[in-house]
Short mmCIF file of C-alpha atoms and ligand atoms in Angstrom, two decimals:
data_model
loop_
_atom_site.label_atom_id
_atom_site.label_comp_id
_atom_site.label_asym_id
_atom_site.label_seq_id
_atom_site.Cartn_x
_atom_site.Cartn_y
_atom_site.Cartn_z
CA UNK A 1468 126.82 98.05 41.59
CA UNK A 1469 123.12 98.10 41.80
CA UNK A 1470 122.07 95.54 44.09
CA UNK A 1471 119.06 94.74 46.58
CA UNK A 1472 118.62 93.30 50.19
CA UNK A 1473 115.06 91.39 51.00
CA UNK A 1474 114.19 91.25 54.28
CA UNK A 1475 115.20 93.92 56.31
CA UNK A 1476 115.14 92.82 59.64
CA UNK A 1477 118.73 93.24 62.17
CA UNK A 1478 120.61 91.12 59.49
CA UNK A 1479 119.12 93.03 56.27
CA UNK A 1480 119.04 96.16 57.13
CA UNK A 1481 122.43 96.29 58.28
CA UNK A 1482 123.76 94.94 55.34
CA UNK A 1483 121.70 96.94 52.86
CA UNK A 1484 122.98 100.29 54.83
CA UNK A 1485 126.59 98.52 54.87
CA UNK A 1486 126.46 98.42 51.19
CA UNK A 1487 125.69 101.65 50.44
CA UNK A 1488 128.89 102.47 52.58
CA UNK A 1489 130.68 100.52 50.25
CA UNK A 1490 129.49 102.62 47.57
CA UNK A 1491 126.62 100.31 46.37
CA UNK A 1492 123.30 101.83 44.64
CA UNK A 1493 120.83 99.44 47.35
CA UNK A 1494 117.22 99.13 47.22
CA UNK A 1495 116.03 97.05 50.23
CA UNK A 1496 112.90 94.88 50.08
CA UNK A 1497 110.44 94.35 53.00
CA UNK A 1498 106.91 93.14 53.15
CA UNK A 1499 106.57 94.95 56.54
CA UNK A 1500 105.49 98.45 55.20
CA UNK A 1501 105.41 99.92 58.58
CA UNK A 1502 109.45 99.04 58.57
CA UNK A 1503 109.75 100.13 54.90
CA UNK A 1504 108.27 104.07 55.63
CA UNK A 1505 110.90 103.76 59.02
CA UNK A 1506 113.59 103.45 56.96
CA UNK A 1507 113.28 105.57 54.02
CA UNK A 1508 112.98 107.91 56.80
CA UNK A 1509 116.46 107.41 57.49
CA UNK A 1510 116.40 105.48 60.99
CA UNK A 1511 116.54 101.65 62.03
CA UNK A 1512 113.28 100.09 63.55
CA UNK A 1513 115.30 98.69 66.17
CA UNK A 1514 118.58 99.84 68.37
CA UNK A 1515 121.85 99.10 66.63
CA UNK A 1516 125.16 101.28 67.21
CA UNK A 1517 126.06 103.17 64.55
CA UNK A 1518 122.76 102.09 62.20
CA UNK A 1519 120.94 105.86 62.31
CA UNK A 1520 123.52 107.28 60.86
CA UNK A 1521 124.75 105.28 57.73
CA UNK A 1522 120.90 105.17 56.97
CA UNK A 1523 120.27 108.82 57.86
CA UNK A 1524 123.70 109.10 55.36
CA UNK A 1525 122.97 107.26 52.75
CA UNK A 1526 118.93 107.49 52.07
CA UNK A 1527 119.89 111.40 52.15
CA UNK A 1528 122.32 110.81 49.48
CA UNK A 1529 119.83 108.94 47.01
CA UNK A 1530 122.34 105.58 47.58
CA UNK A 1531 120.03 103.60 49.63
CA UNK A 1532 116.40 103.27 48.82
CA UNK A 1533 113.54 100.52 50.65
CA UNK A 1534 110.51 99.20 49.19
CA UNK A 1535 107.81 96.78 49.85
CA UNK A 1536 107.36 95.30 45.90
CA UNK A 1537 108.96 92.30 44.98
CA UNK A 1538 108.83 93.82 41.30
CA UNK A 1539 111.11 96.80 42.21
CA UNK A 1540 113.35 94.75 43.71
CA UNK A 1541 113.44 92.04 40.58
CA UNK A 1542 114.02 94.89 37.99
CA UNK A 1543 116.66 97.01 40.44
CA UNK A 1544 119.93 94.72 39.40
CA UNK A 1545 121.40 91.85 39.40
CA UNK A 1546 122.14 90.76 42.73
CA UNK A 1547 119.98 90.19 45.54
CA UNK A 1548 120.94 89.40 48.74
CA UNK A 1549 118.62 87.71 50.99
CA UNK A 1550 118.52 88.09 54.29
CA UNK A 1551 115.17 86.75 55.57
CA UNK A 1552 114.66 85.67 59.28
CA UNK A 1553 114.28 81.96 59.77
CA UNK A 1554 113.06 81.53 63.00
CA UNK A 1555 112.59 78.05 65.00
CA UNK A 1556 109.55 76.62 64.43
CA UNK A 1557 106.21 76.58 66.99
CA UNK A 1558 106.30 73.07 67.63
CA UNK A 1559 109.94 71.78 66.89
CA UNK A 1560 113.28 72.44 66.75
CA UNK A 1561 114.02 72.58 63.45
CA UNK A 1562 113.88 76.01 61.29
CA UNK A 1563 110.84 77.35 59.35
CA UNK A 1564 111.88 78.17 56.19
CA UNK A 1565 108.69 79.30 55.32
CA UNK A 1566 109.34 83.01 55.08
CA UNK A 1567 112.45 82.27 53.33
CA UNK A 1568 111.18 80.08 50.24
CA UNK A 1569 107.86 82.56 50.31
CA UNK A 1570 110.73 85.72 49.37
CA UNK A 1571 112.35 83.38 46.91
CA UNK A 1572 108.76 82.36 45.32
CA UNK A 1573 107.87 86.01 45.24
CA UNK A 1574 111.37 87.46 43.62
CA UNK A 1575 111.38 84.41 41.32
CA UNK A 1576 108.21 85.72 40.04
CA UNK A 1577 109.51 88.68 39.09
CA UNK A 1578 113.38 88.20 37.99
CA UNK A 1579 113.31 88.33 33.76
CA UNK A 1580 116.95 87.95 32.97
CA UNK A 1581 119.99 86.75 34.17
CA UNK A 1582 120.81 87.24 37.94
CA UNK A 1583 122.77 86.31 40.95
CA UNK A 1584 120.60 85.29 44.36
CA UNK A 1585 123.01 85.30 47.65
CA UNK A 1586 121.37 83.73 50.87
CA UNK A 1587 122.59 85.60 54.00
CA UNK A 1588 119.57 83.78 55.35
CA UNK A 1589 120.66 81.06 58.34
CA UNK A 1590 119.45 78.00 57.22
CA UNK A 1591 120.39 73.45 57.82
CA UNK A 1592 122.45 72.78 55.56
CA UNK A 1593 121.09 71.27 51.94
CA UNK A 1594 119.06 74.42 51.78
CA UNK A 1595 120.71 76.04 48.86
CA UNK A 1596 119.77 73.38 45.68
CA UNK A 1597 116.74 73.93 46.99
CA UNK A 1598 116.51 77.84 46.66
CA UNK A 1599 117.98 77.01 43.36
CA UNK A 1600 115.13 74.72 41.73
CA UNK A 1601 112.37 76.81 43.46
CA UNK A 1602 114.09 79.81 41.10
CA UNK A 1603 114.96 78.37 37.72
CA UNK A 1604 111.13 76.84 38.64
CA UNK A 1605 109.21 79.57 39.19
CA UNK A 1606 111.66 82.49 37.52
CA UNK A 1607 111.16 83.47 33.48
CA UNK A 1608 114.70 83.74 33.79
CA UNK A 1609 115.24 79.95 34.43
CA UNK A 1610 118.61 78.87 34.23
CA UNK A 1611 120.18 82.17 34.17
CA UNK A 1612 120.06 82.48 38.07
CA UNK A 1613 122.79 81.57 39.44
CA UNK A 1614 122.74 80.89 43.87
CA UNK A 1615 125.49 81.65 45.68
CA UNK A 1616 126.07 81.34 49.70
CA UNK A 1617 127.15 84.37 51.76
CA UNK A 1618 126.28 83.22 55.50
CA UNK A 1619 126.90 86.57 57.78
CA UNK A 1620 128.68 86.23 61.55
CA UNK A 1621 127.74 89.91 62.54
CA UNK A 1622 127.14 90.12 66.31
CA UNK A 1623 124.28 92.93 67.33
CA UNK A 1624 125.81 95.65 69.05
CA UNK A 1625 128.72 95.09 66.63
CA UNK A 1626 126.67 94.66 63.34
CA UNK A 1627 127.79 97.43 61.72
CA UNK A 1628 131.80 96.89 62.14
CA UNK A 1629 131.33 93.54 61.54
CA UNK A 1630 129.57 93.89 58.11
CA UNK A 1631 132.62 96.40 57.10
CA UNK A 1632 134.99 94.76 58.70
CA UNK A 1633 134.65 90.89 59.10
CA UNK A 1634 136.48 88.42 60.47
CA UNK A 1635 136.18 86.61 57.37
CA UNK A 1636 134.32 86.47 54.05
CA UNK A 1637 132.51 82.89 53.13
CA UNK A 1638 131.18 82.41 49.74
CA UNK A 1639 129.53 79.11 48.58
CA UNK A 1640 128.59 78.36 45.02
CA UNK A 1641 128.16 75.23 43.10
CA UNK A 1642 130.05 73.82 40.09
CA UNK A 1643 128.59 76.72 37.76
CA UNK A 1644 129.39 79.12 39.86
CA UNK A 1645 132.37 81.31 37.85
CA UNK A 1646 129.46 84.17 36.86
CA UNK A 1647 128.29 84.54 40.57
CA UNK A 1648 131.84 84.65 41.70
CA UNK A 1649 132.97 87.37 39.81
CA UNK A 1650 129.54 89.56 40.84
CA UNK A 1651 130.61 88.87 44.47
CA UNK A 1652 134.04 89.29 44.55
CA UNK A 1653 133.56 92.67 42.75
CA UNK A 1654 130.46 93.61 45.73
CA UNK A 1655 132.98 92.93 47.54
CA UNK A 1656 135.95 94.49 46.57
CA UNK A 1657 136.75 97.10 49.40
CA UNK A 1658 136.51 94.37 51.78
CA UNK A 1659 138.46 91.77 50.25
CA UNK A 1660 141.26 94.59 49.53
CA UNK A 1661 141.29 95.12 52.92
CA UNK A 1662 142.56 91.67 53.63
CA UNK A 1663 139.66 90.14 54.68
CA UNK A 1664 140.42 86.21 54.31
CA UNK A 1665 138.25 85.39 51.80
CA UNK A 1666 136.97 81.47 51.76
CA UNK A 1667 135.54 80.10 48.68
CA UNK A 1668 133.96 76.92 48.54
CA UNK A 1669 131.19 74.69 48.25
CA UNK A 1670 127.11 75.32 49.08
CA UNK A 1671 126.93 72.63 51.81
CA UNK A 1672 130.57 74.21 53.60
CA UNK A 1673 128.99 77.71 53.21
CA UNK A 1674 125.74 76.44 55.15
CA UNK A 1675 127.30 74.56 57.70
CA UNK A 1676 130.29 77.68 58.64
CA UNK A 1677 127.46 79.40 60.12
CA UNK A 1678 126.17 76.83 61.91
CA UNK A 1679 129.32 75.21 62.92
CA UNK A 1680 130.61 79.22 64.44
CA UNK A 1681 127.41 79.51 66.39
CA UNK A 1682 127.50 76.30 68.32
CA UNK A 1683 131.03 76.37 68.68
CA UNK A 1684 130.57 80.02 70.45
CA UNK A 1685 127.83 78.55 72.49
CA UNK A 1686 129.96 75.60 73.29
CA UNK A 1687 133.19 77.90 74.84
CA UNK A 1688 130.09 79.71 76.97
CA UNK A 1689 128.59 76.69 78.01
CA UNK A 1690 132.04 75.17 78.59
CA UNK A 1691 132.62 78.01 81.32
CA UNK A 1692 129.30 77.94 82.76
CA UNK A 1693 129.69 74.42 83.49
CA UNK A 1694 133.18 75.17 85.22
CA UNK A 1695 130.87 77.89 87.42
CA UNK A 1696 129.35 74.91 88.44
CA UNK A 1697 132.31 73.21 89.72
CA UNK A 1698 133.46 76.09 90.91
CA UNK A 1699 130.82 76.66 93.06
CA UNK A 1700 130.60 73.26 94.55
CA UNK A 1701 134.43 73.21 94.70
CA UNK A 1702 134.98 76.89 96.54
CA UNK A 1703 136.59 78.35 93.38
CA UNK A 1704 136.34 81.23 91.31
CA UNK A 1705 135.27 80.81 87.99
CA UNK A 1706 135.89 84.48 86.92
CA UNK A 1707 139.47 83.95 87.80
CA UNK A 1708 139.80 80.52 86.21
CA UNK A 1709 137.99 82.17 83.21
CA UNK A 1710 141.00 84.72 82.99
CA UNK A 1711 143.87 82.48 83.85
CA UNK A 1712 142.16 79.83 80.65
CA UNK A 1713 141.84 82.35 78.18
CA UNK A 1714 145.60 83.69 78.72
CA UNK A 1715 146.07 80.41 76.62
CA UNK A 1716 146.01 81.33 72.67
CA UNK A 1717 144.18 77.91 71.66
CA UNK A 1718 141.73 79.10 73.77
CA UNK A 1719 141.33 82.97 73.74
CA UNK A 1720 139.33 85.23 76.62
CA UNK A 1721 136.32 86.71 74.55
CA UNK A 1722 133.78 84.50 74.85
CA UNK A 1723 134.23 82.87 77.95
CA UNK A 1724 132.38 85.00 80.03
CA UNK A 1725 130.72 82.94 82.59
CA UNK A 1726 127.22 84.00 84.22
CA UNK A 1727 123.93 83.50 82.67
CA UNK A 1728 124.37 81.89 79.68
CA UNK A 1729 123.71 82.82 75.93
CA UNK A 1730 120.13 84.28 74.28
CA UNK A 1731 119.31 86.17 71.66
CA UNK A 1732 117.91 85.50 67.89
CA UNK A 1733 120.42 82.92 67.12
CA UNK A 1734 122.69 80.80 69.20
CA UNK A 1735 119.94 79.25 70.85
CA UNK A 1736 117.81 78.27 68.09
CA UNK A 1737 121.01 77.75 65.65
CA UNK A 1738 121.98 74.95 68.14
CA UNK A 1739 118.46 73.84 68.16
CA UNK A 1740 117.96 73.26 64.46
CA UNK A 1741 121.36 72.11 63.76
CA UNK A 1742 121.06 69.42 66.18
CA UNK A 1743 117.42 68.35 64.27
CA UNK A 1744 118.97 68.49 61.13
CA UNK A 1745 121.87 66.21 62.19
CA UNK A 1746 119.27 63.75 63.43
CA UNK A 1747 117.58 64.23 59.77
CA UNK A 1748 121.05 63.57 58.55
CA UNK A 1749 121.47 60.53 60.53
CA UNK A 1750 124.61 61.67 62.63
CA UNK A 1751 122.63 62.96 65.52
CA UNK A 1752 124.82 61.17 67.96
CA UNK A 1753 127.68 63.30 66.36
CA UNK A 1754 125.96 66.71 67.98
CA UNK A 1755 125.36 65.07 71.46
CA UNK A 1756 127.49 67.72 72.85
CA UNK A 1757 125.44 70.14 71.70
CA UNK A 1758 122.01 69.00 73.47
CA UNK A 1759 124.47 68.96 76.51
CA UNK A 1760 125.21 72.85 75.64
CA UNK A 1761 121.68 73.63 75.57
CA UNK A 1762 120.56 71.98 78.72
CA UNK A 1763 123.84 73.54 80.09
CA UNK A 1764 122.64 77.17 79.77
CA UNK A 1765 119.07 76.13 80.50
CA UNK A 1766 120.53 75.70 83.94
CA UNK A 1767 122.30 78.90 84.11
CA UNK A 1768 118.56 80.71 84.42
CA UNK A 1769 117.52 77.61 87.17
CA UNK A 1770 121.06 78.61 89.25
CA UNK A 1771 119.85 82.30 89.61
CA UNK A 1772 116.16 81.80 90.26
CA UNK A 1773 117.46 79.26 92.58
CA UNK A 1774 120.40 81.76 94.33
CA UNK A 1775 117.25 84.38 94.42
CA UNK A 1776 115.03 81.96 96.30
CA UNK A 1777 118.04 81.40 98.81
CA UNK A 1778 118.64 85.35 99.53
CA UNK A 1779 115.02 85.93 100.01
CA UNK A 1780 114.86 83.66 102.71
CA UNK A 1781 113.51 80.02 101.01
CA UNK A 1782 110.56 82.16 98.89
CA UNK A 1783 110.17 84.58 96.26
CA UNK A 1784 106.70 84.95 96.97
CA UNK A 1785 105.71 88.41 98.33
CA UNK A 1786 109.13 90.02 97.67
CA UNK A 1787 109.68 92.75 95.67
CA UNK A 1788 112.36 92.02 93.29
CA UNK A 1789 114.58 94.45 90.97
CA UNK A 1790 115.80 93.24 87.43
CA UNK A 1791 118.21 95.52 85.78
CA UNK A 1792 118.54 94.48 82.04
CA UNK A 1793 115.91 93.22 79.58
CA UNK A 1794 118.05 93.13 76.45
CA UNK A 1795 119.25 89.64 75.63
CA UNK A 1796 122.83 91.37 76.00
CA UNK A 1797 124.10 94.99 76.23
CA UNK A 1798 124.01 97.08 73.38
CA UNK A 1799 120.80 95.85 71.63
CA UNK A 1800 116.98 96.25 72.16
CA UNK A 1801 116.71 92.42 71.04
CA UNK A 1802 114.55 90.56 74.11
CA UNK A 1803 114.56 87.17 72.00
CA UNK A 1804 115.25 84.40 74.38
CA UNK A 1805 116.98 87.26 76.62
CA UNK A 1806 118.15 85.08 79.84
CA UNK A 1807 117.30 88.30 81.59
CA UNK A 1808 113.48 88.37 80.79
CA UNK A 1809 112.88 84.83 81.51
CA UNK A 1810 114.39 85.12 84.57
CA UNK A 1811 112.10 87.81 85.95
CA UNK A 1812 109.16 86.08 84.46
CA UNK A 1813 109.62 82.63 86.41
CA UNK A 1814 110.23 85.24 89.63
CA UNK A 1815 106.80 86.84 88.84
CA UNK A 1816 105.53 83.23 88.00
CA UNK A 1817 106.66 82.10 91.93
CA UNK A 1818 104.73 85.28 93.48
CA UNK A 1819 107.24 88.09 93.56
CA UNK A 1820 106.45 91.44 92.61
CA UNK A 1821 109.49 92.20 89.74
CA UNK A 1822 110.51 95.58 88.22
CA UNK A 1823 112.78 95.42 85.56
CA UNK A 1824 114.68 98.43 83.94
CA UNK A 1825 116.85 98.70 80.68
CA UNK A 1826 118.44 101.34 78.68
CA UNK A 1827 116.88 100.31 75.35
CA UNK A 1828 114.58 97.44 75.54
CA UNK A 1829 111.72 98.23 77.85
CA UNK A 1830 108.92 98.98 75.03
CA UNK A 1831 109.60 95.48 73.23
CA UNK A 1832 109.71 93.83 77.08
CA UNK A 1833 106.22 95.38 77.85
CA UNK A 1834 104.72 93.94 74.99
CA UNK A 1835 105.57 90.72 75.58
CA UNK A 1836 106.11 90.02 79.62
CA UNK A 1837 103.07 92.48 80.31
CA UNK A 1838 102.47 91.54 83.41
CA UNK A 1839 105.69 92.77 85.26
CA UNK A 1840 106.65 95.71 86.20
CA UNK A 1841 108.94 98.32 84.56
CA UNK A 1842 110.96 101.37 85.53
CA UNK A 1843 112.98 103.57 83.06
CA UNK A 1844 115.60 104.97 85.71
CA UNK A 1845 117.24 101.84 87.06
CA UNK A 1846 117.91 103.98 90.95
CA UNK A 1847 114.25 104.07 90.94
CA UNK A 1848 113.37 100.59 89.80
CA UNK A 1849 115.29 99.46 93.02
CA UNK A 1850 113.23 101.39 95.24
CA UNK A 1851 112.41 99.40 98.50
CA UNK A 1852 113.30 96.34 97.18
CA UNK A 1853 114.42 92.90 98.45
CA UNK A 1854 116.29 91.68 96.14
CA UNK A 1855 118.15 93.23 93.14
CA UNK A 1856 119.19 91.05 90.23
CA UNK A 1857 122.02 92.42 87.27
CA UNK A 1858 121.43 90.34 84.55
CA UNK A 1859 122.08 92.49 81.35
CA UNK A 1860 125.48 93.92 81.37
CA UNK A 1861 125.10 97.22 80.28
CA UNK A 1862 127.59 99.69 80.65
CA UNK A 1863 125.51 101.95 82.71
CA UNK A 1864 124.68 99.61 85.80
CA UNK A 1865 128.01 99.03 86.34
CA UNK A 1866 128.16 102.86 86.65
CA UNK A 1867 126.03 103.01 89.88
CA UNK A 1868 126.95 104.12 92.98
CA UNK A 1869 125.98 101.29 95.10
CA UNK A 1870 126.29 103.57 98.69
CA UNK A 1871 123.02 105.63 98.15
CA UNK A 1872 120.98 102.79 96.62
CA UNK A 1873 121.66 100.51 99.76
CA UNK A 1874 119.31 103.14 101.55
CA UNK A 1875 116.92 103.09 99.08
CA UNK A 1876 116.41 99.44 99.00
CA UNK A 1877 114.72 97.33 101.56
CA UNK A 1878 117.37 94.65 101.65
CA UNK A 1879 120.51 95.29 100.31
CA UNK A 1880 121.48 92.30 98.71
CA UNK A 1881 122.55 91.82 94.97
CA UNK A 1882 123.03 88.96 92.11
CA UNK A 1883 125.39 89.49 89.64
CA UNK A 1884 124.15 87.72 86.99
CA UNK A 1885 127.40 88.70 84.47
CA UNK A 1886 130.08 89.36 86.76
CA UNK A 1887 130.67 92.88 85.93
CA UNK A 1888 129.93 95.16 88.73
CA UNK A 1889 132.65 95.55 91.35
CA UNK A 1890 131.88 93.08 94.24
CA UNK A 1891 134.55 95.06 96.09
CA UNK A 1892 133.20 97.81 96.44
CA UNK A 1893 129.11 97.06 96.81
CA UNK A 1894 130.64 94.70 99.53
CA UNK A 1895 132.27 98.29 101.33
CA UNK A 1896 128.90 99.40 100.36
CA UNK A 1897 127.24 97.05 102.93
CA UNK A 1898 125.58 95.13 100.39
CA UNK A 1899 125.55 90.97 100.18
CA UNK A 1900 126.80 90.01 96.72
CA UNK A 1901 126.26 87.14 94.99
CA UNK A 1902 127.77 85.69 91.69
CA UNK A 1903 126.95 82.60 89.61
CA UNK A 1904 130.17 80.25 90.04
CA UNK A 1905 132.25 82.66 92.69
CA UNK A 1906 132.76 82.64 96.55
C1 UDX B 3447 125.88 85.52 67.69
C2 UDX B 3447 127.25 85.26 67.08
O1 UDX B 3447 128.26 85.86 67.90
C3 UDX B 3447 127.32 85.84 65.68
O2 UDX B 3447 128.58 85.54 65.10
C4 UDX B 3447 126.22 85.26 64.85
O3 UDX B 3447 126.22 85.82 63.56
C5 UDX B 3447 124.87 85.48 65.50
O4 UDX B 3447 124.88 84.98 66.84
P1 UDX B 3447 124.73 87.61 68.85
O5 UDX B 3447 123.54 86.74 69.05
O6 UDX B 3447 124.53 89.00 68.35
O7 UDX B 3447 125.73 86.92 67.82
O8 UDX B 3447 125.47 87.74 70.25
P2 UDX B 3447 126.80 87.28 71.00
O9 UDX B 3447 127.59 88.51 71.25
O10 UDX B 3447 127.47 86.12 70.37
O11 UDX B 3447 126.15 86.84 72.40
C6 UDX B 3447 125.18 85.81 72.47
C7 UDX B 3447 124.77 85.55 73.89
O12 UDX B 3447 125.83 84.96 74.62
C8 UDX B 3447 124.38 86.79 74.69
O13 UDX B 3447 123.22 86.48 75.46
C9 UDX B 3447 125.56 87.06 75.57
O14 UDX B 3447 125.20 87.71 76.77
C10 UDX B 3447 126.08 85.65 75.83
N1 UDX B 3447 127.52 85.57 76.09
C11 UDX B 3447 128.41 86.00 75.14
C12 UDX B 3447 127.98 85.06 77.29
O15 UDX B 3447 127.18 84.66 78.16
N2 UDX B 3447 129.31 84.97 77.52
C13 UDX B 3447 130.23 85.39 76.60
O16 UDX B 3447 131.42 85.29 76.87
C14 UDX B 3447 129.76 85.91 75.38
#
């Protein structure tokens, strides 16, 4: 099929490169020419496993083309999936769908015959009949555009296996929707042979899966960050209870990892604007758990800056603190709402002097936390210092050999922020760990 992909940011990109895999012909759309030239020359703007190479593949091989004109895109085929950012707004919780109903304005514009629009796009639910009268509105094609709802659950880090390979494959489309359906069953054909379960259904369901899986997932973390808080006024171990609960099926282990608490480009602000629309809705009282979610992992940053205040002695100020990880999680350069960042900011912000170091996400942390420090080797970001925080999990750290860095530092005492380095053995080490929620 010949088929397009506007806005090419972590979700677009992926899934134009994805589609190409699948054997599409793709041309993805972007008004961000500096992205565009990046990749048509074959690499991602931004660090995602895997990414280089199906776009290194498949630009080589003529399958997967980007642009910047909304005209290309119209005349390039028949389906156009949208995956547009919709970040929070400035001064609220709710989205801004501003960039999103700008792309539709612009295709519209441009689309002449008939054609099939799916929204990847996040968005409150009730979004979609409005996508769909803003098209047949402003589109020559008018009612021969048809809207159908493919929300995407890919995790960064994992984007590209989860595009191929999803959990599960949601398509929303309203009472006309038998055209649409066939155009997306047929995009989709590898994956739903596969055995994909494949979930057809209404515009409304579609919208709300997304937002429904995202605060559910930041529920279950917030759920065991709140046991770290018993656990620590209680003398347990919430790393053990964490196991022992997800031996349990109804519950499951992976994502119940306590420490500090979710970031990133979506679960926070998906909680955020689903709770606003709910109060739009008039069932705000309905998503009270969810403000209690929020505040929940809120406190999971206070805890550490808190725990780092107590090692240093009552006072950050004048101590020279170490932060290893910048990335909102391993595996990604993403530093939105990264627990890790604003950490080390409110340290800086209460007079200590803070390096950080990360594999990947350094040059997007300088840009916006300019005034700390940073170190690219995380042995030397720890040099003389009197406190060293692990707040990113990355593979690597974990790696470290905690017996020559005790003499480099000028205190040897650690946070573990995740839980994931061996307290064992830094302990052997002659270093004081400390873990959100354990003894
Ligand atoms: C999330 C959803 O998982 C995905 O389905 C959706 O499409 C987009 O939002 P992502 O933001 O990439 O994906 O990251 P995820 O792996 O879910 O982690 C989110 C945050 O929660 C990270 O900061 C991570 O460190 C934290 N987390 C995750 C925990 O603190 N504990 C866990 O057990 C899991």
């Amino acid at each position: 099929m010949k088929l397009t992909v506007v806005g090419c940011g972590y979700l677009g990109a992926t899934h134009a490169a994805c589609m190409a895999e699948l054997g599409h012909e793709v041309l993805g759309m972007d008004s961000d020419m500096d992205k565009v030239a990046v990749l048509n020359s074959g690499r991602a703007p931004f660090f995602e496993r895997d990414l280089d190479d199906l776009l290194a593949e498949h630009t080589r091989s003529g399958r997967l083309r980007f642009t910047g004109s909304y005209a290309e895109a119209a005349a390039f085929g028949d389906l156009h999936f949208i995956g547009v950012g919709t970040p929070q707004q400035p001064d609220g919780h709710a989205y801004d769908l501003t960039p999103l109903f700008s792309a539709i304005r612009q295709l519209a514009a441009h689309v002449s015959g008939p054609a099939v629009v799916a929204v990847k796009s996040t968005v409150p639910v009730g979004t979609a009949p409005r996508v769909r009268d803003l098209l047949r509105d402003l589109s020559p094609a008018g009612e021969a555009i048809e809207v159908a709802w493919n929300p995407e659950f890919l995790r960064e880090s994992h984007a590209v296996e989860d595009t191929l390979r999803p959990d599960r494959l949601v398509l929303g489309f309203d009472a006309e929707r038998s055209w649409a359906e066939a155009v997306l069953r047929q995009c989709f054909t590898k994956i739903i042979e596969a055995g994909t379960p494949t979930i057809v259904t209404d515009w409304a369901t579609a919208e709300l899966a997304k937002a429904s899986a995202n605060a559910f997932l930041a529920t279950k973390i917030s759920f065991v960050n709140a046991m770290a808080e018993v656990c620590e006024a209680a003398g347990a171990d919430v790393g053990r209870l964490a196991d022992i609960l997800g031996q349990d099926v109804r519950i499951g282990r992976p994502g119940l990892s306590p420490g500090l608490g979710f970031g990133g480009g979506c679960l926070p602000k998906d909680l955020r604007s689903f709770v606003a629309r709910a109060d739009e809705l008039g069932v705000g009282r309905s998503l009270t758990i969810l403000r209690e979610v929020d505040a929940i992992n809120g406190r999971c940053r206070e805890r550490l800056v808190t725990l780092a205040r107590e090692l240093c002695g009552g006072t950050v100020d004048g101590k020279r603190i170490t932060v290893w990880g910048a990335a909102f999680k391993p595996g990604t350069d993403d530093i939105r709402d990264s627990p890790a960042l604003a950490v080390a900011q409110k340290l800086h912000e209460l007079g200590a002097t803070v390096t950080v170091s990360d594999p990947k996400a350094l040059d997007s942390a300088r840009k916006l936390h300019p005034a700390l420090d940073y170190a690219d080797d995380p042995i030397a970001a720890a040099q003389d210092a009197d406190l060293l925080l692990h707040l990113t999990e990355w593979p690597q750290f974990a790696h470290i050999d905690p017996r020559p860095l005790a003499s480099r530092v000028t205190s040897s005492k650690v946070i573990d922020g995740r839980g994931t380095l061996d307290a064992d053995d830094w302990r052997a080490a002659g270093w004081t760990v400390r873990t959100l929620g354990r003894p």
